[in-house]
PDB file of C-alpha atoms in Angstrom:
ATOM      1  CA  MET A   1      19.178   0.328  37.711  1.00 59.00           C
ATOM      2  CA  PRO A   2      20.873  -1.547  34.882  1.00 74.00           C
ATOM      3  CA  ASP A   3      23.670   0.061  32.893  1.00 86.00           C
ATOM      4  CA  PRO A   4      22.431   1.929  29.824  1.00 92.00           C
ATOM      5  CA  ILE A   5      23.103   0.638  26.335  1.00 92.00           C
ATOM      6  CA  THR A   6      25.645   2.899  24.638  1.00 94.00           C
ATOM      7  CA  LEU A   7      26.555   2.815  20.991  1.00 92.00           C
ATOM      8  CA  ASP A   8      28.688   4.939  18.661  1.00 95.00           C
ATOM      9  CA  ILE A   9      27.468   5.239  15.082  1.00 93.00           C
ATOM     10  CA  PRO A  10      30.187   6.542  12.753  1.00 94.00           C
ATOM     11  CA  HIS A  11      29.208   8.716   9.794  1.00 94.00           C
ATOM     12  CA  LYS A  12      30.769  10.963   7.164  1.00 94.00           C
ATOM     13  CA  LEU A  13      27.898  13.440   6.894  1.00 95.00           C
ATOM     14  CA  GLY A  14      29.111  16.186   9.186  1.00 95.00           C
ATOM     15  CA  ARG A  15      27.150  17.356  12.211  1.00 96.00           C
ATOM     16  CA  ALA A  16      24.517  19.448  10.404  1.00 95.00           C
ATOM     17  CA  ALA A  17      23.616  16.818   7.793  1.00 95.00           C
ATOM     18  CA  ALA A  18      23.516  14.024  10.387  1.00 95.00           C
ATOM     19  CA  ARG A  19      21.243  16.096  12.594  1.00 94.00           C
ATOM     20  CA  GLU A  20      18.964  16.845   9.644  1.00 93.00           C
ATOM     21  CA  ARG A  21      18.666  13.148   8.742  1.00 92.00           C
ATOM     22  CA  ILE A  22      17.862  12.210  12.306  1.00 91.00           C
ATOM     23  CA  ALA A  23      15.273  14.987  12.576  1.00 89.00           C
ATOM     24  CA  GLY A  24      13.643  13.767   9.367  1.00 88.00           C
ATOM     25  CA  GLY A  25      13.455  10.185  10.623  1.00 84.00           C
ATOM     26  CA  ILE A  26      12.270  10.623  14.214  1.00 82.00           C
ATOM     27  CA  GLY A  27       9.512   8.057  13.673  1.00 78.00           C
ATOM     28  CA  LYS A  28      12.080   5.445  12.671  1.00 81.00           C
ATOM     29  CA  LEU A  29      13.896   5.766  16.005  1.00 77.00           C
ATOM     30  CA  ALA A  30      11.302   3.618  17.756  1.00 78.00           C
ATOM     31  CA  ASP A  31      11.739   0.844  15.182  1.00 76.00           C
ATOM     32  CA  THR A  32      14.983  -0.118  16.905  1.00 70.00           C
ATOM     33  CA  ILE A  33      12.960  -1.227  19.959  1.00 73.00           C
ATOM     34  CA  PRO A  34      10.426  -3.997  19.186  1.00 70.00           C
ATOM     35  CA  GLY A  35       6.916  -2.583  19.473  1.00 79.00           C
ATOM     36  CA  GLY A  36       8.246   0.869  20.313  1.00 83.00           C
ATOM     37  CA  THR A  37       6.759   4.273  19.591  1.00 89.00           C
ATOM     38  CA  VAL A  38       8.378   7.672  20.125  1.00 90.00           C
ATOM     39  CA  GLU A  39       6.308   9.443  22.786  1.00 89.00           C
ATOM     40  CA  GLU A  40       8.180  12.729  23.002  1.00 93.00           C
ATOM     41  CA  HIS A  41      11.347  14.316  21.677  1.00 94.00           C
ATOM     42  CA  HIS A  42      13.249  17.586  21.787  1.00 96.00           C
ATOM     43  CA  TRP A  43      16.671  18.941  20.896  1.00 96.00           C
ATOM     44  CA  GLU A  44      19.114  20.359  23.434  1.00 97.00           C
ATOM     45  CA  GLY A  45      21.798  21.816  21.188  1.00 96.00           C
ATOM     46  CA  ASP A  46      23.092  18.891  19.120  1.00 96.00           C
ATOM     47  CA  THR A  47      21.580  16.266  21.442  1.00 97.00           C
ATOM     48  CA  LEU A  48      18.211  14.700  20.699  1.00 95.00           C
ATOM     49  CA  MET A  49      16.425  13.657  23.885  1.00 96.00           C
ATOM     50  CA  PHE A  50      13.529  11.276  23.296  1.00 94.00           C
ATOM     51  CA  THR A  51      11.332   8.755  25.056  1.00 94.00           C
ATOM     52  CA  VAL A  52      10.228   5.477  23.511  1.00 90.00           C
ATOM     53  CA  SER A  53       7.304   3.468  24.874  1.00 91.00           C
ATOM     54  CA  ALA A  54       7.471  -0.300  24.411  1.00 83.00           C
ATOM     55  CA  MET A  55       5.766  -3.191  26.176  1.00 80.00           C
ATOM     56  CA  GLY A  56       4.225  -0.807  28.704  1.00 86.00           C
ATOM     57  CA  GLN A  57       7.646   0.624  29.589  1.00 87.00           C
ATOM     58  CA  ARG A  58       9.165   4.067  28.989  1.00 92.00           C
ATOM     59  CA  ILE A  59      12.722   4.205  27.686  1.00 91.00           C
ATOM     60  CA  ALA A  60      14.662   7.461  28.068  1.00 93.00           C
ATOM     61  CA  SER A  61      17.158   7.852  25.238  1.00 93.00           C
ATOM     62  CA  LYS A  62      19.485  10.410  23.723  1.00 95.00           C
ATOM     63  CA  LEU A  63      21.524  10.850  20.565  1.00 95.00           C
ATOM     64  CA  GLU A  64      24.526  13.153  20.746  1.00 97.00           C
ATOM     65  CA  VAL A  65      25.317  14.252  17.194  1.00 97.00           C
ATOM     66  CA  GLY A  66      28.991  14.817  16.513  1.00 96.00           C
ATOM     67  CA  GLU A  67      30.944  15.727  13.400  1.00 96.00           C
ATOM     68  CA  ALA A  68      31.949  12.097  12.674  1.00 96.00           C
ATOM     69  CA  LYS A  69      29.823   9.960  14.997  1.00 96.00           C
ATOM     70  CA  ILE A  70      26.583   9.807  16.905  1.00 95.00           C
ATOM     71  CA  HIS A  71      26.728   8.617  20.491  1.00 96.00           C
ATOM     72  CA  ALA A  72      23.491   6.880  21.510  1.00 93.00           C
ATOM     73  CA  THR A  73      22.497   6.187  25.099  1.00 95.00           C
ATOM     74  CA  ILE A  74      19.426   4.085  25.865  1.00 92.00           C
ATOM     75  CA  ASP A  75      18.357   3.715  29.512  1.00 93.00           C
ATOM     76  CA  LEU A  76      16.381   0.497  29.702  1.00 90.00           C
ATOM     77  CA  PRO A  77      14.026  -0.047  32.641  1.00 90.00           C
ATOM     78  CA  PRO A  78      14.732  -3.228  34.637  1.00 89.00           C
ATOM     79  CA  PHE A  79      12.085  -5.297  32.830  1.00 84.00           C
ATOM     80  CA  LEU A  80      13.490  -4.528  29.367  1.00 84.00           C
ATOM     81  CA  ALA A  81      17.081  -4.880  30.582  1.00 85.00           C
ATOM     82  CA  LEU A  82      16.496  -8.630  30.270  1.00 85.00           C
ATOM     83  CA  PHE A  83      16.533  -8.058  26.498  1.00 84.00           C
ATOM     84  CA  ALA A  84      19.520  -5.668  26.474  1.00 87.00           C
ATOM     85  CA  GLU A  85      21.778  -7.819  24.285  1.00 89.00           C
ATOM     86  CA  LYS A  86      19.055  -8.401  21.676  1.00 87.00           C
ATOM     87  CA  ILE A  87      18.240  -4.694  21.637  1.00 84.00           C
ATOM     88  CA  ARG A  88      21.955  -3.814  21.367  1.00 86.00           C
ATOM     89  CA  ALA A  89      22.367  -6.212  18.406  1.00 89.00           C
ATOM     90  CA  LYS A  90      19.371  -4.700  16.620  1.00 86.00           C
ATOM     91  CA  LEU A  91      20.662  -1.179  17.263  1.00 85.00           C
ATOM     92  CA  ASN A  92      24.059  -2.102  15.803  1.00 86.00           C
ATOM     93  CA  ARG A  93      22.309  -3.403  12.702  1.00 88.00           C
ATOM     94  CA  GLU A  94      19.591  -0.788  12.253  1.00 83.00           C
ATOM     95  CA  ALA A  95      20.949   2.477  13.671  1.00 83.00           C
ATOM     96  CA  PRO A  96      23.245   3.269  10.699  1.00 85.00           C
ATOM     97  CA  LYS A  97      20.173   3.082   8.425  1.00 82.00           C
ATOM     98  CA  LEU A  98      18.780   6.142  10.182  1.00 80.00           C
ATOM     99  CA  LEU A  99      21.498   8.196   8.483  1.00 84.00           C
ATOM    100  CA  GLU A 100      20.763   6.996   4.952  1.00 79.00           C
TER     101      GLU A 100
END
């Protein structure tokens, strides 16, 4: 299994406001993966667990919401791991927009 993509997204919103923005933009989460759609999602405390489907693959992901940053972990299946660097670059570019 390939290593997951991990990313820290700094913010100045505080935990509650960051969580609220993420909850209000769940549909946008899949936009970070080309052709992706959010299949399921649920909160475990301040961690959003969600699954994105893209190119016939399921991608298990989580966002851990902290007071000053969000830690994202995306577990790519082997097929999509070939595109890990492109996906990481898009996440770096697009993920902060989820908090706007």
